[in-house]
Coordinates of C-alpha atoms in Angstrom, one line a residue:
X1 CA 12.1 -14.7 -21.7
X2 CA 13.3 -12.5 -24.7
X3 CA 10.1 -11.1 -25.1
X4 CA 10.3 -9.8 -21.4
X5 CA 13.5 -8.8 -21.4
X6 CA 12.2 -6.3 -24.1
X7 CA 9.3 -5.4 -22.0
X8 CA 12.0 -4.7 -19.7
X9 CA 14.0 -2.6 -21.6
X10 CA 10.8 -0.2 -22.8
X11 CA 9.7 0.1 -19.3
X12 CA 12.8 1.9 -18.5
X13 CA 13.1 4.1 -20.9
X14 CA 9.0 4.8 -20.3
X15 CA 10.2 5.3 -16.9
X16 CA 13.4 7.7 -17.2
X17 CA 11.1 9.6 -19.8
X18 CA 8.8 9.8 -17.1
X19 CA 10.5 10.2 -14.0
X20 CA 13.7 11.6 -14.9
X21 CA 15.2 9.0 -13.3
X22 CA 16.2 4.6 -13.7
X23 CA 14.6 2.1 -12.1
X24 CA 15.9 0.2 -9.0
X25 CA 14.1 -3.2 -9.7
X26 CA 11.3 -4.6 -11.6
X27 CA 8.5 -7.1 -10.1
X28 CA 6.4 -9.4 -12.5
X29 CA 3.3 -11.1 -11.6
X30 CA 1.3 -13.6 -13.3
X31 CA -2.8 -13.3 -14.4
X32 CA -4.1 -16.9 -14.2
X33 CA -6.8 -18.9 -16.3
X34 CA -8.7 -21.4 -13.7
X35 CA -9.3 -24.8 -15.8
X36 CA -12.0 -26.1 -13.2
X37 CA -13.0 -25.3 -10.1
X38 CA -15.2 -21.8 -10.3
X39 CA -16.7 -19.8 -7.7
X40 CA -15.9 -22.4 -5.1
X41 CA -12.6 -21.5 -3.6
X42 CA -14.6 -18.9 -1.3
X43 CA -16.7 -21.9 -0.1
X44 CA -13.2 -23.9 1.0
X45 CA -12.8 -25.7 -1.4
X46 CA -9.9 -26.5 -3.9
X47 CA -9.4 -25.3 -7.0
X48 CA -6.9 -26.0 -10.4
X49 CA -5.5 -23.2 -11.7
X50 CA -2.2 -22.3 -14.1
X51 CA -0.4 -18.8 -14.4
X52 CA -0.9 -17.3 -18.1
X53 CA 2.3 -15.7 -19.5
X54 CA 0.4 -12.6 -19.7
X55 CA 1.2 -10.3 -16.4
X56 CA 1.6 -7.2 -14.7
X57 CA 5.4 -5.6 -15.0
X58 CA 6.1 -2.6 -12.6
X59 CA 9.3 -0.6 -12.6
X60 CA 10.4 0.9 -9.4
X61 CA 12.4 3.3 -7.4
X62 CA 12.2 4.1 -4.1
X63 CA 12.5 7.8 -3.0
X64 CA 13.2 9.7 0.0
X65 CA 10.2 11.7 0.5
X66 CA 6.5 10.0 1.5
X67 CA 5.2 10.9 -2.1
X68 CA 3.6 7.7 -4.3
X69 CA 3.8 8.3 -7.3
X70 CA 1.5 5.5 -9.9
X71 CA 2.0 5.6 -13.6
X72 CA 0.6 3.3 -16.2
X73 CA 1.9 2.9 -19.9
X74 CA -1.7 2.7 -20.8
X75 CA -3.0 5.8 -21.8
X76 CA -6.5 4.5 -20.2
X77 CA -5.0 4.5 -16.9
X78 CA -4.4 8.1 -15.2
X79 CA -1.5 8.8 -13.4
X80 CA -2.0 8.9 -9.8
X81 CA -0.3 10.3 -6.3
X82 CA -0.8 10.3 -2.9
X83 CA 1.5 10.0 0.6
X84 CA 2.8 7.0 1.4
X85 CA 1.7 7.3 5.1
X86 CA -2.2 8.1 4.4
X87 CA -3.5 5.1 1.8
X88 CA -7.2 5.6 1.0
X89 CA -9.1 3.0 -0.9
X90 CA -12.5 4.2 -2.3
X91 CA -14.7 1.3 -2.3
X92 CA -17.4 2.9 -4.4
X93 CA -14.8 3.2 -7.6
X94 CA -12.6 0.2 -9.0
X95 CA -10.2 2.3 -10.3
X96 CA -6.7 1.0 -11.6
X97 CA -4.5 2.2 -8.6
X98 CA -6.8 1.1 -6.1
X99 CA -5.6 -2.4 -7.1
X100 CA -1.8 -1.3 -6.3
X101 CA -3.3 0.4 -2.8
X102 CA -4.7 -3.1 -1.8
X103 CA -1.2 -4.8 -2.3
X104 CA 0.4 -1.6 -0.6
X105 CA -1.6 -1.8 2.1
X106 CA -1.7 -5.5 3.2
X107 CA 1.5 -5.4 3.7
X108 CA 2.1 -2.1 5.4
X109 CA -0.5 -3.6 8.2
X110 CA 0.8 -7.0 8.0
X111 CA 4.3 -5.7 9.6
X112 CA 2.4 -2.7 11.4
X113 CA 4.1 0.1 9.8
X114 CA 2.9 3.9 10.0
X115 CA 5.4 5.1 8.0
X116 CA 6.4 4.2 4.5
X117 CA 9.2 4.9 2.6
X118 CA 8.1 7.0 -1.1
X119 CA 8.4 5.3 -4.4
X120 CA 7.7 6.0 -8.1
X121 CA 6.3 2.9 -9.9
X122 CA 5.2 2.5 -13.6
X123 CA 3.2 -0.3 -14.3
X124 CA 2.5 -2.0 -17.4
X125 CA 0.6 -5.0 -18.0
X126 CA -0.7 -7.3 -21.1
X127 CA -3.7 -9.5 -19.0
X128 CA -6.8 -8.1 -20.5
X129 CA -8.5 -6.2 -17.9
X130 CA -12.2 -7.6 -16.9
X131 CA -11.7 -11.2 -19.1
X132 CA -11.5 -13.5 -15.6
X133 CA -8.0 -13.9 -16.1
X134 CA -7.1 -12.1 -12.8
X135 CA -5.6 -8.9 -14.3
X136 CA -6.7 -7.0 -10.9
X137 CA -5.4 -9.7 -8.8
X138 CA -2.1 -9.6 -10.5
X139 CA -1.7 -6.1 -9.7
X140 CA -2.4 -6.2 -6.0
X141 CA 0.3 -9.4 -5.7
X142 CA 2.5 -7.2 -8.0
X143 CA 2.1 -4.2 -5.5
X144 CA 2.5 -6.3 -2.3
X145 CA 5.9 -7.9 -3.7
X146 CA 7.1 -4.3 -4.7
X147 CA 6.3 -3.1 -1.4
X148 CA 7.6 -5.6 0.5
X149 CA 11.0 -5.5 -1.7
X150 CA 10.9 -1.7 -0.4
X151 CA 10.7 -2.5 2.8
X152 CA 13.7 -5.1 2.2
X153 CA 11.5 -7.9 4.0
X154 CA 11.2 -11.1 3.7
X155 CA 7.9 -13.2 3.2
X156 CA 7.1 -16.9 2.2
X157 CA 5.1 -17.0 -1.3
X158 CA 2.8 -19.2 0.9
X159 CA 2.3 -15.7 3.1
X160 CA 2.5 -13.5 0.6
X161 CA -0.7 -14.8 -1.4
X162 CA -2.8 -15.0 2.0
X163 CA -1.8 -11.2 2.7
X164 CA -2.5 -10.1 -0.6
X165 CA -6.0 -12.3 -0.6
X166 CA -7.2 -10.8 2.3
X167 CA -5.9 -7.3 1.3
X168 CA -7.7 -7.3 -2.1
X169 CA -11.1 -6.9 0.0
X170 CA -10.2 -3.3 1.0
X171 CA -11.9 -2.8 -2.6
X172 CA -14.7 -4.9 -1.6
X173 CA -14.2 -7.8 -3.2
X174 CA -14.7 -11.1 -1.1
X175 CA -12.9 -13.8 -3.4
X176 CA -11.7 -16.7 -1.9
X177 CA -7.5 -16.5 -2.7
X178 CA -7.2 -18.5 -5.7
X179 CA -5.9 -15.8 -7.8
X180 CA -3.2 -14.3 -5.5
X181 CA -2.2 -18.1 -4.8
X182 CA -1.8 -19.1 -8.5
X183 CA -0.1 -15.9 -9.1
X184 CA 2.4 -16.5 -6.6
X185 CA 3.1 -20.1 -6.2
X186 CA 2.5 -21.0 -10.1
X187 CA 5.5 -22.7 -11.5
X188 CA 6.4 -23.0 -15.3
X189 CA 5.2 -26.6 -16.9
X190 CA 2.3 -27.6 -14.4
X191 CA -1.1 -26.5 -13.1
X192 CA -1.9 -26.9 -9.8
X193 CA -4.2 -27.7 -7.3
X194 CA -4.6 -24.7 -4.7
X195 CA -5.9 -26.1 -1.4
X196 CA -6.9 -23.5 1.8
X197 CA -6.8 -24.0 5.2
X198 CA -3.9 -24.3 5.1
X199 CA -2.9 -22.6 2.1
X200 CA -1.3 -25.0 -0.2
X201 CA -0.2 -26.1 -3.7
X202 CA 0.0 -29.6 -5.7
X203 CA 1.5 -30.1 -8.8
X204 CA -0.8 -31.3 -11.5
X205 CA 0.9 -32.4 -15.2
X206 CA -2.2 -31.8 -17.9
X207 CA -2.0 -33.6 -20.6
X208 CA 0.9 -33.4 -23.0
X209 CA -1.8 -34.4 -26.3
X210 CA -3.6 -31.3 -25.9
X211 CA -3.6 -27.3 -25.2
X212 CA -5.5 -25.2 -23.4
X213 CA -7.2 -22.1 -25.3
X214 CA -8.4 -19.2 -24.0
X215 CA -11.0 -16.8 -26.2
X216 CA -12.5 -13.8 -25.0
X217 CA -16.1 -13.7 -25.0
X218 CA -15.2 -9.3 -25.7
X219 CA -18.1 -8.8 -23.0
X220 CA -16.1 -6.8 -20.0
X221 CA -17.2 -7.7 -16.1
X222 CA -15.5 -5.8 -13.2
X223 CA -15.9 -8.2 -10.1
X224 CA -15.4 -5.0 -8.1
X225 CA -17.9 -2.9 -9.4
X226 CA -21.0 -4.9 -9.8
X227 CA -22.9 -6.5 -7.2
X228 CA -23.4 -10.3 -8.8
X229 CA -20.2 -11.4 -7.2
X230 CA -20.5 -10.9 -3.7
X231 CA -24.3 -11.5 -3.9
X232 CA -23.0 -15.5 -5.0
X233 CA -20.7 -15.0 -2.0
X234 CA -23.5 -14.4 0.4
X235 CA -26.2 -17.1 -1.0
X236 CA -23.3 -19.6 -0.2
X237 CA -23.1 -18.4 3.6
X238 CA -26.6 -18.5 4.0
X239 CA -26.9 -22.2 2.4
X240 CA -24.3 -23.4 4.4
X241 CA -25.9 -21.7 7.4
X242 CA -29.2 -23.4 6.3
X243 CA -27.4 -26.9 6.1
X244 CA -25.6 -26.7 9.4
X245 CA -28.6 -25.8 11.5
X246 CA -30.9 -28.5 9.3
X247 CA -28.2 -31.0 10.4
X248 CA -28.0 -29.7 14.3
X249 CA -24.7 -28.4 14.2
X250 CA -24.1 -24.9 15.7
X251 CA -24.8 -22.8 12.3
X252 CA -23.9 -19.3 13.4
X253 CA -20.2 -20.2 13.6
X254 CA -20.5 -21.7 10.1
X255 CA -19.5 -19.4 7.5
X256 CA -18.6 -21.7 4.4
X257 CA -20.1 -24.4 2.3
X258 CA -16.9 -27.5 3.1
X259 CA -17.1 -26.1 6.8
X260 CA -20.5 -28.2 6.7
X261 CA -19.2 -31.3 5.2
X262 CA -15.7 -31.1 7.5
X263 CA -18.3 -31.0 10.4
X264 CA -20.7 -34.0 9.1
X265 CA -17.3 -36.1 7.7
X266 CA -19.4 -37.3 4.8
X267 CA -18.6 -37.3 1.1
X268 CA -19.0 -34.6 -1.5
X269 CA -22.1 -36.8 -3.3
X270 CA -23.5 -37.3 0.5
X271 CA -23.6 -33.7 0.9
X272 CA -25.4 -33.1 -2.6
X273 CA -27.8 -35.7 -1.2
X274 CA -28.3 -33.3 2.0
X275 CA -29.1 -30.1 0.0
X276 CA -31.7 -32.2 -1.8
X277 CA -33.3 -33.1 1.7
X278 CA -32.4 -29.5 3.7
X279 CA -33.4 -27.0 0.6
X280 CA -35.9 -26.2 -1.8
X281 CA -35.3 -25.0 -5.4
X282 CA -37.5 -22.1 -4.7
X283 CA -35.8 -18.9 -4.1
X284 CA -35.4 -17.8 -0.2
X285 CA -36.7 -14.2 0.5
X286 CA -35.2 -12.9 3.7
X287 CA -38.2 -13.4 5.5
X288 CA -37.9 -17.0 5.4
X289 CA -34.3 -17.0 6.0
X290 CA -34.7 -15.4 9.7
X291 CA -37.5 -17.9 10.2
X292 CA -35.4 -21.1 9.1
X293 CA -32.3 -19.6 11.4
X294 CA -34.5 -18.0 14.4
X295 CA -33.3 -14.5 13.6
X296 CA -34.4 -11.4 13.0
X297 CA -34.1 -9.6 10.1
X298 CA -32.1 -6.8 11.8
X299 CA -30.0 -9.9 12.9
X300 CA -29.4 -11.2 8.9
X301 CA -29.2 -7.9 8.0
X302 CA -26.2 -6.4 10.4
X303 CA -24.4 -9.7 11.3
X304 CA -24.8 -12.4 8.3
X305 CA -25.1 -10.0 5.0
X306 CA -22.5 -7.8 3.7
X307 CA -23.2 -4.2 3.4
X308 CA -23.6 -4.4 -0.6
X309 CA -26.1 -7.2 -0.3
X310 CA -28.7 -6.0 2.6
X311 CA -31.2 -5.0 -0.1
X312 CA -31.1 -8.3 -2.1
X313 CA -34.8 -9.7 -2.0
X314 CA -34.5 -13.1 -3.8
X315 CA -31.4 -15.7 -2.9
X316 CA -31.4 -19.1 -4.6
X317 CA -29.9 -21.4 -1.5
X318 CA -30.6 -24.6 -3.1
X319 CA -28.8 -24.1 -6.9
X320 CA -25.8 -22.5 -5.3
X321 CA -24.8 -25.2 -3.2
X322 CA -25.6 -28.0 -6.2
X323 CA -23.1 -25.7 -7.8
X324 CA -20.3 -25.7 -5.3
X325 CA -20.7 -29.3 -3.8
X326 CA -20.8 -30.9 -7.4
X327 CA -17.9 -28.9 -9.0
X328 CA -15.6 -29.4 -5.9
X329 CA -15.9 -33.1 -6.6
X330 CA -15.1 -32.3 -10.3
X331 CA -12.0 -31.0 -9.4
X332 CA -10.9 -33.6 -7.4
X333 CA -12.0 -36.2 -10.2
X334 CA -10.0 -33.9 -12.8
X335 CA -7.0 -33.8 -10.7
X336 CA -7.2 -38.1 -10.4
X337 CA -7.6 -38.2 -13.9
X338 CA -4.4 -36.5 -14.5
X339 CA -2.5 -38.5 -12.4
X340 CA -3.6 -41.8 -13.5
X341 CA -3.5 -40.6 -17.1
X342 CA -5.5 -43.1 -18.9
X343 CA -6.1 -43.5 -22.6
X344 CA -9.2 -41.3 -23.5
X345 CA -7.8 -38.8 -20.2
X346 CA -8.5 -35.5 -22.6
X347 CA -11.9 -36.9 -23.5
X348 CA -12.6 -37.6 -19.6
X349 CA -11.1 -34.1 -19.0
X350 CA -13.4 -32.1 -21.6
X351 CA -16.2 -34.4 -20.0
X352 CA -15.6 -33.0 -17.1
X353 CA -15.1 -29.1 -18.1
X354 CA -18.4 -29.1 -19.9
X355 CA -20.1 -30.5 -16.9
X356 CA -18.4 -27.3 -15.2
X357 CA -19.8 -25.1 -17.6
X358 CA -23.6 -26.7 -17.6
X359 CA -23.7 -26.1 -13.5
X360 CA -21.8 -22.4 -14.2
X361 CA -24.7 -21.5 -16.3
X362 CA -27.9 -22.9 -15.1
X363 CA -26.6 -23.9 -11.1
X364 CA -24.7 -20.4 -10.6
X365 CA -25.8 -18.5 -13.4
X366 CA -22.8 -16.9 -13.7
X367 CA -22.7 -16.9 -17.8
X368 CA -24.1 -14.7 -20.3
X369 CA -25.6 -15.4 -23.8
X370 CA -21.9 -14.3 -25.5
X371 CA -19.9 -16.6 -23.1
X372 CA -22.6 -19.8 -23.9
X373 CA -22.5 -19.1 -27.3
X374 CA -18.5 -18.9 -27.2
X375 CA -18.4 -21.8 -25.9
X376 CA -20.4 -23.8 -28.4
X377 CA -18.5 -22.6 -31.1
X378 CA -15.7 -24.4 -29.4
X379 CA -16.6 -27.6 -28.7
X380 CA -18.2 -27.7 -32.9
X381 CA -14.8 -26.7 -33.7
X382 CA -13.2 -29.2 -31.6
X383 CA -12.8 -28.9 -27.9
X384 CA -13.0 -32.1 -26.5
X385 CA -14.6 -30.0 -23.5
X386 CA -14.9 -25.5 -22.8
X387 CA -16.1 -23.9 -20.3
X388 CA -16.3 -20.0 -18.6
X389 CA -13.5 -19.4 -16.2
X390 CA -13.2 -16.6 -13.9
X391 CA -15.6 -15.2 -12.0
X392 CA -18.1 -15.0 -15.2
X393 CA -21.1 -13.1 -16.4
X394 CA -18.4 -12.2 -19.6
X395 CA -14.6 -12.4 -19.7
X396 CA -13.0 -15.3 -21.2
X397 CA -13.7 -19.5 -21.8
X398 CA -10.8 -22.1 -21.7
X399 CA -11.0 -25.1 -23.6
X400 CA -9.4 -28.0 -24.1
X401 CA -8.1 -28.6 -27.5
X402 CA -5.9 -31.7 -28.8
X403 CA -2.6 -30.6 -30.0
X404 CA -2.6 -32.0 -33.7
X405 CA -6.4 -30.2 -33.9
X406 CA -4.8 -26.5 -32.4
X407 CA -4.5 -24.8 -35.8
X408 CA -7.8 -25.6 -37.7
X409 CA -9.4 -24.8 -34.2
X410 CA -7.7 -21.5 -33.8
X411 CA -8.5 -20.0 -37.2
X412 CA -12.4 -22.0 -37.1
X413 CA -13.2 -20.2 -33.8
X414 CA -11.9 -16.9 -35.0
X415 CA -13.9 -16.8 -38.1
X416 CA -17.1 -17.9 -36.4
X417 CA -17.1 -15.8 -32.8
X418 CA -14.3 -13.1 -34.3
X419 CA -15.0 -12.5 -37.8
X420 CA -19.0 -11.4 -37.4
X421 CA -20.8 -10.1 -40.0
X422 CA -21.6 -7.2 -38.4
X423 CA -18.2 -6.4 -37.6
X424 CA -18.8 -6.3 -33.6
X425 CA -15.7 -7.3 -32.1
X426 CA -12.7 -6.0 -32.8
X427 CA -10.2 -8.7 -33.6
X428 CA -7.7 -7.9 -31.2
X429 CA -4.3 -11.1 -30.9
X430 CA -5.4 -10.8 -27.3
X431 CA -8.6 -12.6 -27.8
X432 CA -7.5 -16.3 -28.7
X433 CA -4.6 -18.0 -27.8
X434 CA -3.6 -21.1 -26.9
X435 CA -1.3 -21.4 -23.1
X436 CA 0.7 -23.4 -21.2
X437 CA 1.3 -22.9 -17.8
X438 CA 3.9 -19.7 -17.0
X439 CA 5.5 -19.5 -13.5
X440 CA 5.1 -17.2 -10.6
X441 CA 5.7 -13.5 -9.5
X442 CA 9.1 -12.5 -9.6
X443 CA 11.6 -9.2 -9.0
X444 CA 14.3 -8.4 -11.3
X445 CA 16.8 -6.4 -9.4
X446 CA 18.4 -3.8 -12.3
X447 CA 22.2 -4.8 -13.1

């Protein structure tokens, strides 16, 4: 805590220098690094996360008037003001204080309130933005709690993460709640298994032989801003829609990929056996979409697709539900694994990550040359097992590491990813570090 307590203490005087004026509280929230489970927790199914020490700080004081007032201690980051009582999100532009709108605003309609009270905020943060490990999604939980501690309500974390899930699409994101859940129900010592549907969260203890090490790939992706994400999002509906209706059940109520196996009440390896049989590897045009479903395509168009994927021509059905079916079994084997804790466990473990990684790459194709390359400098070095995490096409790889290995690893990945010849990448301390996992979003009150 000493290094956030100085955090602490430069934020306000950033703040008074700022504002003119001292903080009334502080809220912290957590970026996250996903050990397995990618790209499937909008699909249903669980995932196993742990909260990074690196977060979002925002200092805060409420004020009489309506006027919002959003500063950032990074120079990058314009300052920004609007009334409280007329929040506009501008889907078209990702921009920093969009994020703190999302979190603003989910809870403003979550208690149905027209009127909210003014505040000046500055927000800091150390989660390196666009690196998948949730830097955006921090901020929105970080704006939600400061909101709500405005307000003087009172929320479960449990409610919390589901309004601030659901409130991070106002930027057009449709993620599945992984990252506000981590970020608010993380706890300090153990990863966890997220579950949805109810929204829930399992204590899983890693392995105490071995780290986990994250290294920035240095190639930047805004989830928000390009269209790859929710395009993934979409293929999943339509293969799930394409299951359901090969298998009789009534498909247009079907939105998600474990919708059709909770229906069928068959296995995870018997539903990887029914893509086989109900999809080809070839990709789907929309065409032959409306004629597997008996639709129109003004029909896939307006009530299936989202508006930022009406135009996409090609969507590959059968690799994205390979993908989803094979690693939500991984995580449940990962998850066993831990708790049974056998002798070769990190070996099993690092099996199981690189498996993660193979289907990320060729199943979703949500990696990129840097990432792949990243990775394989890892496991030489070695990883028992790496992988992407986050959402992908750049951003950061996790690996697993044992503990006595950690420093020849360290300095043998920086030299060969960090230390190029042609001087590329900037060496920043932010790039590679081992973690452990940090606990949840909090507010200091200030004494």
């Amino acid at each position: 805590m000493p290094v956030l307590y100085d955090r602490l203490l430069k934020l306000k005087e950033m703040f008074n220098s700022k504002f003119g004026s001292i903080p009334k509280f502080y809220v912290r929230a957590p970026g996250r690094v996903n050990i397995i489970g990618e790209h499937i927790d909008y699909c249903g199914y669980s995932v196993l996360p742990m909260a990074v020490e690196q977060d979002v700080l925002i200092a805060v004081e409420p004020v009489k008037t309506y006027a919002l007032q959003l500063a950032n201690t990074n120079p990058l980051y314009p300052d920004f003001s609007t009334s409280a009582n007329n929040i506009q999100i501008d889907k078209t532009k990702p921009l920093w204080h969009n994020y703190f709108l999302c979190g603003l605003k989910g809870i403003q309609e979550h208690f149905g309130l027209s009127n909210l009270t003014g505040m000046n905020c500055l927000v800091d943060g150390n989660i390196p933005p666009s690196s998948g490990l949730s830097s955006s999604s921090a901020l929105v939980c970080c704006a939600g709690l400061v909101t709500l501690t405005v307000l003087g309500r009172n929320l479960s974390k449990v409610e919390l993460a589901e309004i601030c899930a659901k409130s991070e699409r106002y930027i057009g994101t449709e993620g599945g709640g992984m990252d506000q859940s981590i970020s608010f129900l993380a706890e300090e010592g153990t990863a966890k298994l997220i579950e949805f549907s109810p929204l829930r969260a399992t204590d899983v203890k890693l392995p105490s032989g071995a780290v986990f090490v994250i290294a920035n790939s240095c190639v930047e992706m805004n989830k928000a801003a390009t269209s790859h994400f929710n395009i993934r999002v979409m293929e999943c509906r339509l293969a799930a829609k394409l299951l359901a209706k090969y298998k009789s059940l009534q498909w247009d109520k079907v939105l998600r990929l474990e919708e059709v196996q909770a229906k069928l009440g068959i296995s995870l390896e018997e539903m990887l056996l029914v893509t086989e049989d109900a999809l080809h590897p070839e990709p789907y045009n929309p065409e032959e979409i409306c004629r597997c479903l008996g639709i129109s395509l003004e029909e896939l168009r307006t009530q299936i697709l989202s508006p930022n994927t009406q135009d996409v021509l090609i969507f590959k059905l059968y690799q994205r539900a390979k993908h989803v079916y094979s690693e939500a079994a991984r995580v449940l084997q990962f998850k066993k694994i831990c708790e049974e804790a056998p002798e070769n466990m990190v070996q099993l473990l690092g099996e199981l990550m690189n498996q993660s990684h193979m289907s990320c790459r060729d199943m979703y194709e949500c990696s990129c040359p840097e990432l792949d390359q990243l990775v394989d400098i890892c496991r030489k070095f070695g990883a028992q097992g790496s992988r992407l995490t986050g959402a992908g096409w750049g951003g950061c790889t996790v690996s697993i590491v044992p503990a006595d290995k950690l420093p020849s690893f360290l300095a043998n990945v920086h030299k060969a990813y960090y230390q190029r010849s042609d001087g590329s990448l900037a060496p920043e301390k932010q790039s590679l570090f081992a973690t452990k996992p940090g606990g949840g979003a909090l507010v200091f009150l200030e004494a």
